[in-house]
Rosetta silent file (secondary structure, phi, psi, omega in degrees, C-alpha in Angstrom):
SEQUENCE: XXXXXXXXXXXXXXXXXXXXXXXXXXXXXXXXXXXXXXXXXXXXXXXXXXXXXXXXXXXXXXXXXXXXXXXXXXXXXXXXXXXXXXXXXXXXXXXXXXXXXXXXXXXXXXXXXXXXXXXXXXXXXXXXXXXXXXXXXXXXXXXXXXXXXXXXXXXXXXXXXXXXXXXXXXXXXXXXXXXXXXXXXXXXXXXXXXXXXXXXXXXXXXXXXXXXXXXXXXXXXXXXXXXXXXXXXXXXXXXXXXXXXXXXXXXXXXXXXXXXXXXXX
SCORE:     score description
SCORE:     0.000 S_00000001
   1 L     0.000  -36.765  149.884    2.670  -39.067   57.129 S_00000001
   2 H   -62.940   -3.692 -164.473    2.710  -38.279   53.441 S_00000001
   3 H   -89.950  -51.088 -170.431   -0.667  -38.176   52.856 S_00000001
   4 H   -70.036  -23.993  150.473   -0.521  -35.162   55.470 S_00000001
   5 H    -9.733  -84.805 -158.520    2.739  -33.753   53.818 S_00000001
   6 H   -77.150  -28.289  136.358    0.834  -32.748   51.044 S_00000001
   7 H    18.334  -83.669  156.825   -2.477  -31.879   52.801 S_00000001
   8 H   -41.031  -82.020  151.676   -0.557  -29.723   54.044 S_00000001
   9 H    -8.868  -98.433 -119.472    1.159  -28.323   50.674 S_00000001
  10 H   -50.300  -36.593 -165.989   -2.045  -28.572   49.055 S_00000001
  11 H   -65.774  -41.085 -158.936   -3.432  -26.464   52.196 S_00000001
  12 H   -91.113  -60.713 -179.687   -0.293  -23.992   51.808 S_00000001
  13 H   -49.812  -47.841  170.049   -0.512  -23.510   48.052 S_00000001
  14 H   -54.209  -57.340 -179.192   -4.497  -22.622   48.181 S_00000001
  15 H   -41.942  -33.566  169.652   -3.675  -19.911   51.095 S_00000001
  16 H   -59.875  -40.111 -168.989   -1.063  -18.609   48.839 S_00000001
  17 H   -78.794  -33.197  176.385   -3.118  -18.337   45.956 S_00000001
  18 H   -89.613  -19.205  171.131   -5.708  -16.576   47.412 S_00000001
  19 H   -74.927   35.006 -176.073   -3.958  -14.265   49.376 S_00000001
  20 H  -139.914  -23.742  177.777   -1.831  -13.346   45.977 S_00000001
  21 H   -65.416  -52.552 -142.281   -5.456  -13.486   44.289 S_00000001
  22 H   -88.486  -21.122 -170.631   -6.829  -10.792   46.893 S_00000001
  23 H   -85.987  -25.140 -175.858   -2.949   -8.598   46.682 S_00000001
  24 H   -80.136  -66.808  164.358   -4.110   -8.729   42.508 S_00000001
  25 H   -38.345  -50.236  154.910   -7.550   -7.609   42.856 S_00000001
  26 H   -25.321  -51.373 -178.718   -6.132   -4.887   45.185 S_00000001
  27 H   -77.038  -70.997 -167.072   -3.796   -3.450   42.365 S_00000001
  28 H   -37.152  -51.156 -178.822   -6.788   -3.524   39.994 S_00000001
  29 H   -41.428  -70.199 -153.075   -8.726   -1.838   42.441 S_00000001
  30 H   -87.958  -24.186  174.412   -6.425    1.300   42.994 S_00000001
  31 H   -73.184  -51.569  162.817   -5.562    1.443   39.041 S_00000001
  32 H   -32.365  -49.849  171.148   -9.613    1.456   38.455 S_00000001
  33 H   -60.097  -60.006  176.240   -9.814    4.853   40.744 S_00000001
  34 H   -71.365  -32.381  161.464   -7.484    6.574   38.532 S_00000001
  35 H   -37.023  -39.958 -179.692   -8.939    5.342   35.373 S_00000001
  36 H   -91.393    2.520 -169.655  -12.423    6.979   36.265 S_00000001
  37 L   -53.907  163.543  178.912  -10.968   10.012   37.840 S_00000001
  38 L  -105.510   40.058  117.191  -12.926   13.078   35.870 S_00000001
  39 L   -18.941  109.397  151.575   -9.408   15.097   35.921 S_00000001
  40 L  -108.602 -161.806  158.802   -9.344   17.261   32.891 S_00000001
  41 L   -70.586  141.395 -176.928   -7.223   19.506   30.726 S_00000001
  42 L  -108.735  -38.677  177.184   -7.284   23.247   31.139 S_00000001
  43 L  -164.781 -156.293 -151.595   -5.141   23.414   27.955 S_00000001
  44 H   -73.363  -31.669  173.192   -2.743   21.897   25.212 S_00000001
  45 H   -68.197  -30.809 -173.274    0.297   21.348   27.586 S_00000001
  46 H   -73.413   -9.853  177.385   -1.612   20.328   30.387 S_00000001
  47 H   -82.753  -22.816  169.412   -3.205   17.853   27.907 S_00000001
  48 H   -83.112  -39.932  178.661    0.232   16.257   26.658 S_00000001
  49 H   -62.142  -26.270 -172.391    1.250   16.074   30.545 S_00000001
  50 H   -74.466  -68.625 -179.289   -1.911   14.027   31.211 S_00000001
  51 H   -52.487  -30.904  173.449   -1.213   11.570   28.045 S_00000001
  52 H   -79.074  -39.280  177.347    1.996   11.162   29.069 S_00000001
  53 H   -88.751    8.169  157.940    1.604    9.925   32.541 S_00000001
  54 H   -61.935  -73.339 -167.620   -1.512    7.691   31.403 S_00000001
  55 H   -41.459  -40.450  179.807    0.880    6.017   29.234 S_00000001
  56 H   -75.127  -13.363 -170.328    3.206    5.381   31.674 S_00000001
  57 H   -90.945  -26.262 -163.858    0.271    3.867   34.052 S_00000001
  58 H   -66.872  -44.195 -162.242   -1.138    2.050   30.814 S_00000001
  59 H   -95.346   -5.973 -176.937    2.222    0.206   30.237 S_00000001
  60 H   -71.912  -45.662 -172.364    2.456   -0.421   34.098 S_00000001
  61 H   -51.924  -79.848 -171.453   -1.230   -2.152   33.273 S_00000001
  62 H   -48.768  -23.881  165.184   -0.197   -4.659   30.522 S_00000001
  63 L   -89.386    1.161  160.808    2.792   -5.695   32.313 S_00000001
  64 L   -99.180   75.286  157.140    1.236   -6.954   34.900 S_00000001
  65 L   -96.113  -39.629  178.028   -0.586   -9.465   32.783 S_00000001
  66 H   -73.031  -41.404  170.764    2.277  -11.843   33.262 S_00000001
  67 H   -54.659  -39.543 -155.393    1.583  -11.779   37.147 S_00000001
  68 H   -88.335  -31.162  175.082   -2.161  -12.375   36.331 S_00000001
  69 H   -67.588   -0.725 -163.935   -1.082  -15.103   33.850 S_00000001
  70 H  -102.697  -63.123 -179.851    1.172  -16.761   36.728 S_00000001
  71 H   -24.177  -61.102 -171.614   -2.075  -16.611   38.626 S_00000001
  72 H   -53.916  -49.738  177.461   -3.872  -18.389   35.963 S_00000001
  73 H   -72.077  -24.849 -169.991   -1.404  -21.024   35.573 S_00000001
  74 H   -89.762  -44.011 -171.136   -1.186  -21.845   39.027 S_00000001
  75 H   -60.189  -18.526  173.036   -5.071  -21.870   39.786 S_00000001
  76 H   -65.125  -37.633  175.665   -5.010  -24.434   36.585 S_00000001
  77 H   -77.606  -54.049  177.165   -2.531  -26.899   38.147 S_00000001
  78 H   -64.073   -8.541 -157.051   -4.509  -27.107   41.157 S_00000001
  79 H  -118.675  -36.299  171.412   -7.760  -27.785   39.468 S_00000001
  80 H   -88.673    6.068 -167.938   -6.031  -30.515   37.091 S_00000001
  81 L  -119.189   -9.916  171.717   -3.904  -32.343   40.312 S_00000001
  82 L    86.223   17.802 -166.759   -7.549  -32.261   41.841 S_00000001
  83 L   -53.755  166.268 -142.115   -6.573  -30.352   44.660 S_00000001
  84 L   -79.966  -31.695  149.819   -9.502  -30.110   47.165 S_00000001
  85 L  -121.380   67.450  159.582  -10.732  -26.400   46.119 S_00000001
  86 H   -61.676  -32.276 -172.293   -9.467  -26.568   42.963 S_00000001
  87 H   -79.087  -42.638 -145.536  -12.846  -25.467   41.834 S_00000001
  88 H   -92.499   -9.729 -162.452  -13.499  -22.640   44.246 S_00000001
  89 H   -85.503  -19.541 -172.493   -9.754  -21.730   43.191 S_00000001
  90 H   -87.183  -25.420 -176.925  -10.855  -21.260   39.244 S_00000001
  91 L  -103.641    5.613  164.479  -13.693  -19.670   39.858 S_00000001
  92 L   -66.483  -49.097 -159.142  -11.620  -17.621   41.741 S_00000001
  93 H  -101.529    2.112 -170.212   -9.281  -16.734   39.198 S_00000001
  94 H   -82.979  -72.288  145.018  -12.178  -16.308   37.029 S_00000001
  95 H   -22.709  -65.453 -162.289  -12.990  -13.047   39.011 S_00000001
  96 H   -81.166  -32.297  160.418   -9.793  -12.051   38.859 S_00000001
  97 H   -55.503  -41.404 -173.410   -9.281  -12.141   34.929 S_00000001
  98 H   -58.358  -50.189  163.546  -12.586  -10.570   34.585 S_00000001
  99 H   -46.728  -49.586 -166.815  -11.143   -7.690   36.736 S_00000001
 100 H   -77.667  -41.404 -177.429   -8.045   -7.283   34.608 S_00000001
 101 H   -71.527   -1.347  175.213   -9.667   -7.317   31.576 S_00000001
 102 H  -104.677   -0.221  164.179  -12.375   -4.443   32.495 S_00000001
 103 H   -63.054  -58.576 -166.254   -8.865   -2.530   33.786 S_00000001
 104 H   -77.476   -0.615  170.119   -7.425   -3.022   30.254 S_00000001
 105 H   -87.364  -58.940  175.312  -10.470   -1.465   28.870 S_00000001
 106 H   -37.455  -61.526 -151.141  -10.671    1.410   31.263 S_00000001
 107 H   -77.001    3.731  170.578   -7.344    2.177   30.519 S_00000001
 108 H   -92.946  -43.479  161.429   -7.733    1.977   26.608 S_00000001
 109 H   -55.867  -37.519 -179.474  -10.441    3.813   26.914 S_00000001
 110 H   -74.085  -52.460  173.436   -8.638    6.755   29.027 S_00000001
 111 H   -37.466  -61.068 -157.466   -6.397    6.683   26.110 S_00000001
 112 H   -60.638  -63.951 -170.258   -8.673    7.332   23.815 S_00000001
 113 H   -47.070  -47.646  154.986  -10.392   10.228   25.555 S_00000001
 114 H   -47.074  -43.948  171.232   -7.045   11.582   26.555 S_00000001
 115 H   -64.760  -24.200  179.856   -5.940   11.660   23.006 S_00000001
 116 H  -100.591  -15.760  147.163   -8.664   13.256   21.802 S_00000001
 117 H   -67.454  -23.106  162.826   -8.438   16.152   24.078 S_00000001
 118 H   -76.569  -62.886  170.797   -5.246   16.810   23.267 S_00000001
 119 H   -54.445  -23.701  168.608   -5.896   16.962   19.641 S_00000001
 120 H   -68.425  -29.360  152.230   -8.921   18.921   20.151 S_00000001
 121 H   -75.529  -11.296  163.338   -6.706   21.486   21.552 S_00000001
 122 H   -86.760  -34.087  172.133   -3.975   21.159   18.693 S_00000001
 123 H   -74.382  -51.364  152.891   -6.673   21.443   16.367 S_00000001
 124 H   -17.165  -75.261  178.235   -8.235   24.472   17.929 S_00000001
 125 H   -28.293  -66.511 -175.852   -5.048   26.352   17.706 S_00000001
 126 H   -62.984  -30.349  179.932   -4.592   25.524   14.426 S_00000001
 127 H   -65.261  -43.361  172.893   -8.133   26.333   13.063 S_00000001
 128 H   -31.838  -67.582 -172.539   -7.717   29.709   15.533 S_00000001
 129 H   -76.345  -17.432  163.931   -4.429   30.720   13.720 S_00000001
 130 H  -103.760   -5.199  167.591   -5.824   29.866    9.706 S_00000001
 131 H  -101.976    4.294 -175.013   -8.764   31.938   10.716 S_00000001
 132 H   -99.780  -51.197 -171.709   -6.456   35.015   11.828 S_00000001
 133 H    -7.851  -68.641 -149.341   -4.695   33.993    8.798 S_00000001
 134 H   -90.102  -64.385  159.375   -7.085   34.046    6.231 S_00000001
 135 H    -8.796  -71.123  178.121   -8.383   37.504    8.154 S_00000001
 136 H   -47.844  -53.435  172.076   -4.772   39.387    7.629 S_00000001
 137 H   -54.899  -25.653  154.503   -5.302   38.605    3.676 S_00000001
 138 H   -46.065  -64.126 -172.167   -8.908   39.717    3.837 S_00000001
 139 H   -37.599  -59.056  158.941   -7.406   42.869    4.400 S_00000001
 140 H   -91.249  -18.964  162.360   -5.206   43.430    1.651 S_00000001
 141 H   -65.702  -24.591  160.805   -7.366   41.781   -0.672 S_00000001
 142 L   -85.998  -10.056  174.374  -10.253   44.296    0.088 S_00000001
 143 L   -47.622  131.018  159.277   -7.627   47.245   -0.479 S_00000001
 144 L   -75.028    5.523 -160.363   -9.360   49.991   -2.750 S_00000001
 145 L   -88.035   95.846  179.145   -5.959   50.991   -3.828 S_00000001
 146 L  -121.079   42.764  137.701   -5.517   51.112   -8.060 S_00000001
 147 L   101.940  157.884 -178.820   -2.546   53.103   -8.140 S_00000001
 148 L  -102.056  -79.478 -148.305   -1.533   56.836   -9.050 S_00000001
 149 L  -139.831  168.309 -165.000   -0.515   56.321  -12.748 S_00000001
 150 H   -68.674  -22.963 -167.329   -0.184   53.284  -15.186 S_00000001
 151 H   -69.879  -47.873 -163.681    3.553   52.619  -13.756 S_00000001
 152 H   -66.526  -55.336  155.928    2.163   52.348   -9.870 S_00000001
 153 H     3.244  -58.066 -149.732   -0.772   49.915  -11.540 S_00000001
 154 H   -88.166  -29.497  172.028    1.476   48.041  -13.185 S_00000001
 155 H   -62.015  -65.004 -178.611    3.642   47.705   -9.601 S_00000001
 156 H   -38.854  -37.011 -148.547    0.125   46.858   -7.796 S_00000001
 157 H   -68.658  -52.706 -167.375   -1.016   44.602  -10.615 S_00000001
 158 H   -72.563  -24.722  167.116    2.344   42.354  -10.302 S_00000001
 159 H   -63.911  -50.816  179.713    2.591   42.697   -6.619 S_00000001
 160 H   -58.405  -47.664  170.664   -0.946   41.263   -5.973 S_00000001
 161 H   -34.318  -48.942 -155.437   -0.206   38.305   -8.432 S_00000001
 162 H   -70.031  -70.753 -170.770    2.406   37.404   -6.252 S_00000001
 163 H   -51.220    5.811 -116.886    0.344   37.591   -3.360 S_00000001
 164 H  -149.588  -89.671  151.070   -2.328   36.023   -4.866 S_00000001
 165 H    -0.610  -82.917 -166.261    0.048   33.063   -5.921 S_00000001
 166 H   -55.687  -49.943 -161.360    1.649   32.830   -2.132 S_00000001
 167 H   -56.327  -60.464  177.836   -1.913   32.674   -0.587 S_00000001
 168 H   -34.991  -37.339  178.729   -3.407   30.361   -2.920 S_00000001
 169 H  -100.321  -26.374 -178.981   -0.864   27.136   -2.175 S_00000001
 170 H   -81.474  -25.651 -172.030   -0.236   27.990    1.498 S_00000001
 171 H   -91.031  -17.868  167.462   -3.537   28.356    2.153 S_00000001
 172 H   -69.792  -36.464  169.993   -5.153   25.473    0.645 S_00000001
 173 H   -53.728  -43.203 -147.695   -2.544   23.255    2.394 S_00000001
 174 H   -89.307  -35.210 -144.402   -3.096   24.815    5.408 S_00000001
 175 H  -107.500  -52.338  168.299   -7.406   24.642    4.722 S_00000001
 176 H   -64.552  -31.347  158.443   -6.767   20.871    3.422 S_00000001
 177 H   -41.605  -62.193  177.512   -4.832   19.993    6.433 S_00000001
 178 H   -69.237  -24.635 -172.994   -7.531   20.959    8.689 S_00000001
 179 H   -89.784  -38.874 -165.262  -10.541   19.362    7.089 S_00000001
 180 H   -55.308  -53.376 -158.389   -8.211   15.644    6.310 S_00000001
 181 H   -68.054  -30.021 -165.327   -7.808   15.904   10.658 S_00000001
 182 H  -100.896   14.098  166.351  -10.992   16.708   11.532 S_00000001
 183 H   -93.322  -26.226  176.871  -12.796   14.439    9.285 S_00000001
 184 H   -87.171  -28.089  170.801  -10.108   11.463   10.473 S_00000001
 185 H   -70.600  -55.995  165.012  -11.184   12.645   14.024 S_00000001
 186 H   -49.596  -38.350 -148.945  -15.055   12.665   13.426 S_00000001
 187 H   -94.384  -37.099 -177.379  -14.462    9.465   11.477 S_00000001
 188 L   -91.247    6.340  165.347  -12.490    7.691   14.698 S_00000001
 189 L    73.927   69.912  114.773  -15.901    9.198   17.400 S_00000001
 190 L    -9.136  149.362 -159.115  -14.583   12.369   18.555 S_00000001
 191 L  -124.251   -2.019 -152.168  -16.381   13.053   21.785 S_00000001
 192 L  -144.329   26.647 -163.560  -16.136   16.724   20.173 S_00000001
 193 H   -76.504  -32.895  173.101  -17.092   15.696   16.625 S_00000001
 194 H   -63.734  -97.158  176.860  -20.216   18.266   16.297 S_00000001
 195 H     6.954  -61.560 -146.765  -17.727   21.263   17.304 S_00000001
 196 H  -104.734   -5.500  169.762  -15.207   20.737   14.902 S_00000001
 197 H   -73.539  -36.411  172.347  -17.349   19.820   11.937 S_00000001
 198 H   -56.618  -18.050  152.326  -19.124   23.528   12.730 S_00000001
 199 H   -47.922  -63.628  166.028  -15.104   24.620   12.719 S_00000001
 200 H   -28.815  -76.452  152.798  -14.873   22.738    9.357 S_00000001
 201 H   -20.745  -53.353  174.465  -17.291   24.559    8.172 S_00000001
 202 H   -93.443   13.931 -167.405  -16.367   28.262    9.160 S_00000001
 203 H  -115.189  -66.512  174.524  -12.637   27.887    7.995 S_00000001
 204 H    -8.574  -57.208 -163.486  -14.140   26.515    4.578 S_00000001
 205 H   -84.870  -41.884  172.085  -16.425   29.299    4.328 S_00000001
 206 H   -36.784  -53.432 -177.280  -13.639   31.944    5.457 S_00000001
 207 H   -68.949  -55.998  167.533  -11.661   30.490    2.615 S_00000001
 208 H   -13.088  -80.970 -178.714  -14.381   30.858    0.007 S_00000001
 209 H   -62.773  -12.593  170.088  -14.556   34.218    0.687 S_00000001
 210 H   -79.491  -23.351  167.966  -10.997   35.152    0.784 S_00000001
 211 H   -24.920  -67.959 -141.217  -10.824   33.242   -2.813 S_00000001
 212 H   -72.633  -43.257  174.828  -13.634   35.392   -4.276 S_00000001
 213 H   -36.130  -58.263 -157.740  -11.530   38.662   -2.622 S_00000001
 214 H   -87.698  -66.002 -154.114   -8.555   37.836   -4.728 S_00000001
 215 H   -73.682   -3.689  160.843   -9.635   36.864   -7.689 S_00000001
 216 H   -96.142   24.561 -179.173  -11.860   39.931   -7.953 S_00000001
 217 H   -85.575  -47.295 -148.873   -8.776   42.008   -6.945 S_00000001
 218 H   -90.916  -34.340  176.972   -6.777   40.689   -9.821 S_00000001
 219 L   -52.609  -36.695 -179.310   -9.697   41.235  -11.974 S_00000001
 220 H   -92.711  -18.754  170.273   -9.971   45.003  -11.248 S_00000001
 221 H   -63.172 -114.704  -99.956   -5.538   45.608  -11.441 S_00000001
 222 H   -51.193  -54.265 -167.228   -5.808   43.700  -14.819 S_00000001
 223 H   -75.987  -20.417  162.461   -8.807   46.225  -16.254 S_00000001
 224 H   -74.300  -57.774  135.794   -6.835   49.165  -14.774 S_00000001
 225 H    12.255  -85.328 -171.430   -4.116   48.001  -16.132 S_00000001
 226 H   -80.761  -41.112  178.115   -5.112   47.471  -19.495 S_00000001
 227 H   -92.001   17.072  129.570   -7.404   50.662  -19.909 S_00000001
 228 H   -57.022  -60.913 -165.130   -4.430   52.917  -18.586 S_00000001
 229 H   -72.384  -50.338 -172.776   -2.174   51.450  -21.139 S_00000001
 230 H   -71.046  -15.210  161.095   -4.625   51.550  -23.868 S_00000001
 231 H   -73.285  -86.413 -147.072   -5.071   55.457  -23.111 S_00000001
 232 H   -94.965   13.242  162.947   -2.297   56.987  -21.963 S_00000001
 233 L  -113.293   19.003  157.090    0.360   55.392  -24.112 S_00000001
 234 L   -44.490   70.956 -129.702   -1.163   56.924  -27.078 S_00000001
 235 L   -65.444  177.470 -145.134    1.471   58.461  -29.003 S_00000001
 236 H   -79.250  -32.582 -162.124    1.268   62.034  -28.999 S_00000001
 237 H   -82.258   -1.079  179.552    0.367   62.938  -32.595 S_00000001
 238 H   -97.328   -9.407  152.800   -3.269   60.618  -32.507 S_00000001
 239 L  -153.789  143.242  156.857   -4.714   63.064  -29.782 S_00000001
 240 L   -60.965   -1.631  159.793   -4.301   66.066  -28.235 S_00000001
 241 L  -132.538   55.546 -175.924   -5.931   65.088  -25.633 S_00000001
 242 H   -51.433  -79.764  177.235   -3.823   62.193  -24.093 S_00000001
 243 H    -6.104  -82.558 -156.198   -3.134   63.868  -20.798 S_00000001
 244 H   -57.694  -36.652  149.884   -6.522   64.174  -20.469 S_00000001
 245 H   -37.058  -31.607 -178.323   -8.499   61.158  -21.671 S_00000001
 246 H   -85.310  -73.624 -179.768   -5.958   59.542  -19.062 S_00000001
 247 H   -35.401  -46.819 -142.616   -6.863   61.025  -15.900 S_00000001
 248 H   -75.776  -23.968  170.053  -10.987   61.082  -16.772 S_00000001
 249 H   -76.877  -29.131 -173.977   -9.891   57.291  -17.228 S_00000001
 250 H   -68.424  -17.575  178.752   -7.764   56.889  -14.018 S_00000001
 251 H   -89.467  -39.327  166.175  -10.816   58.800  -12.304 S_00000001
 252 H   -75.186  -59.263 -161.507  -13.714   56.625  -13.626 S_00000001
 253 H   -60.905  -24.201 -153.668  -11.627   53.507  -12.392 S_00000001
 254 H   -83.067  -27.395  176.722  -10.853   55.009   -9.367 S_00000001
 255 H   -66.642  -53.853 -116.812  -15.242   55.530   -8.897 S_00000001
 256 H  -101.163  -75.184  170.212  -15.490   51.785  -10.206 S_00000001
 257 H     9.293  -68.469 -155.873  -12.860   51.186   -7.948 S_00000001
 258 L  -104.080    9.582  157.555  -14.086   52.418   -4.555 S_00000001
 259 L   -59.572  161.321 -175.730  -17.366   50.460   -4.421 S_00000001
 260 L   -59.214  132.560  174.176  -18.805   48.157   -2.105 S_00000001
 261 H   -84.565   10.620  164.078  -17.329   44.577   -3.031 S_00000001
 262 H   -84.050    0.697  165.924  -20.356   43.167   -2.786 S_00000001
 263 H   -70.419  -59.567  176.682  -21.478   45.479   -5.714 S_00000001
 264 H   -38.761  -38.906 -169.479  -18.049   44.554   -7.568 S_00000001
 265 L   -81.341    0.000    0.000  -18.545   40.563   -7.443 S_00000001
């Protein structure tokens, strides 16, 4: 009558296990469809909304590990008490680890790609917004403008500095910023790594040339500057022709001036 007790048991406990085996495999199953869905991003919010509800499916994943380890442990006790498919129950459970653990990949994987579309759209922005940047500064740094007289000169000359100054530290930060991310992106397999090195590239080059802009800005104040002063603050008794010597100078720079800048550099 005991023998058949536990028969029984033994009988009850396998049925259990595999129906709780087949309710496991099940969940895996239905997380696996949303891991491969091809659902993308259209843009940077819709790309943080995505990452966030991964995350929440992701941590849903790992905590069921302790049900699959309950699994594990049980199909182990039957296989060491010698129960009668202990074997078919291990190789069972065998299956079923194998399952979880290409789950936890998918869904590490979905991470990854999710993360990196969302940065590729935070990076975008940001390269987008240092190339209108660097543009607005093109602008005044190509100004032809040297001034009426040595005072407005001397207003340009000191005005530019400044600007010259502000551009120079915000913009390298801003121009170092982007190449440390997208070199830490390329360097971690971007799926987008070609893109943003050709990004790299065109922000780089952007910057170059807004560089060259300024410092041959400050180069042409300072010589306007300096040959304005050295004219037209002559005192009056070493020529009689101050006035004049000053315009024919404010009029050659103003020639010099008004050139192409690829003549200038």
């Amino acid at each position: 009558m005991a023998k058949r007790r536990d028969r029984l048991n033994g009988s009850n406990r396998a049925h259990q296990y595999y129906n709780d085996a087949d309710e496991a495999e099940a969940w895996i199953g239905e997380q696996e469809l949303y891991m491969i869905a091809d659902d993308k991003a259209k843009d940077e919010q819709s790309a943080m909304l995505m990452s966030k509800r991964h995350l929440i499916v992701k941590q849903a994943v790992d905590v069921y590990s302790d049900s699959i380890q309950k699994l594990s442990d049980r199909a182990q006790k039957m296989l060491n008490e010698d129960h009668p498919n202990g074997e078919s129950i291990i190789r069972r459970q065998g299956q079923v680890d194998k399952q979880y653990a290409g789950l936890k990949d998918l869904a590490e994987e979905r991470r990854r790609k999710l993360d990196h579309v969302y940065h590729h759209f935070l990076l975008s922005r940001e390269v987008e917004d240092l190339e209108h940047w660097i543009a607005e500064r093109d602008v005044v740094a190509s100004s032809q403008e040297m001034g009426q007289d040595l005072d407005h000169v001397t207003i340009l000359r000191d005005k530019f500095r400044d600007f010259s100054r502000e551009t120079g530290m915000v913009g390298q930060e801003r121009v170092d910023y982007v190449n440390q991310t997208i070199d830490e992106l390329i360097k971690a397999g971007h799926t987008e790594a070609a893109a943003m090195a050709d990004w790299r590239d065109s922000v780089n080059e952007s910057w170059a040339d807004l560089l060259e802009l300024i410092d041959t800005r400050v180069q042409l104040l300072q010589a306007s500057h300096d040959l304005l002063k050295s004219v037209c603050t002559q005192p009056a008794h070493v020529s009689l022709h101050t006035t004049c010597s000053c315009q024919s100078a404010y009029n050659l720079l103003k020639s010099v001036c008004t050139q192409p800048a690829h003549v200038l550099r």
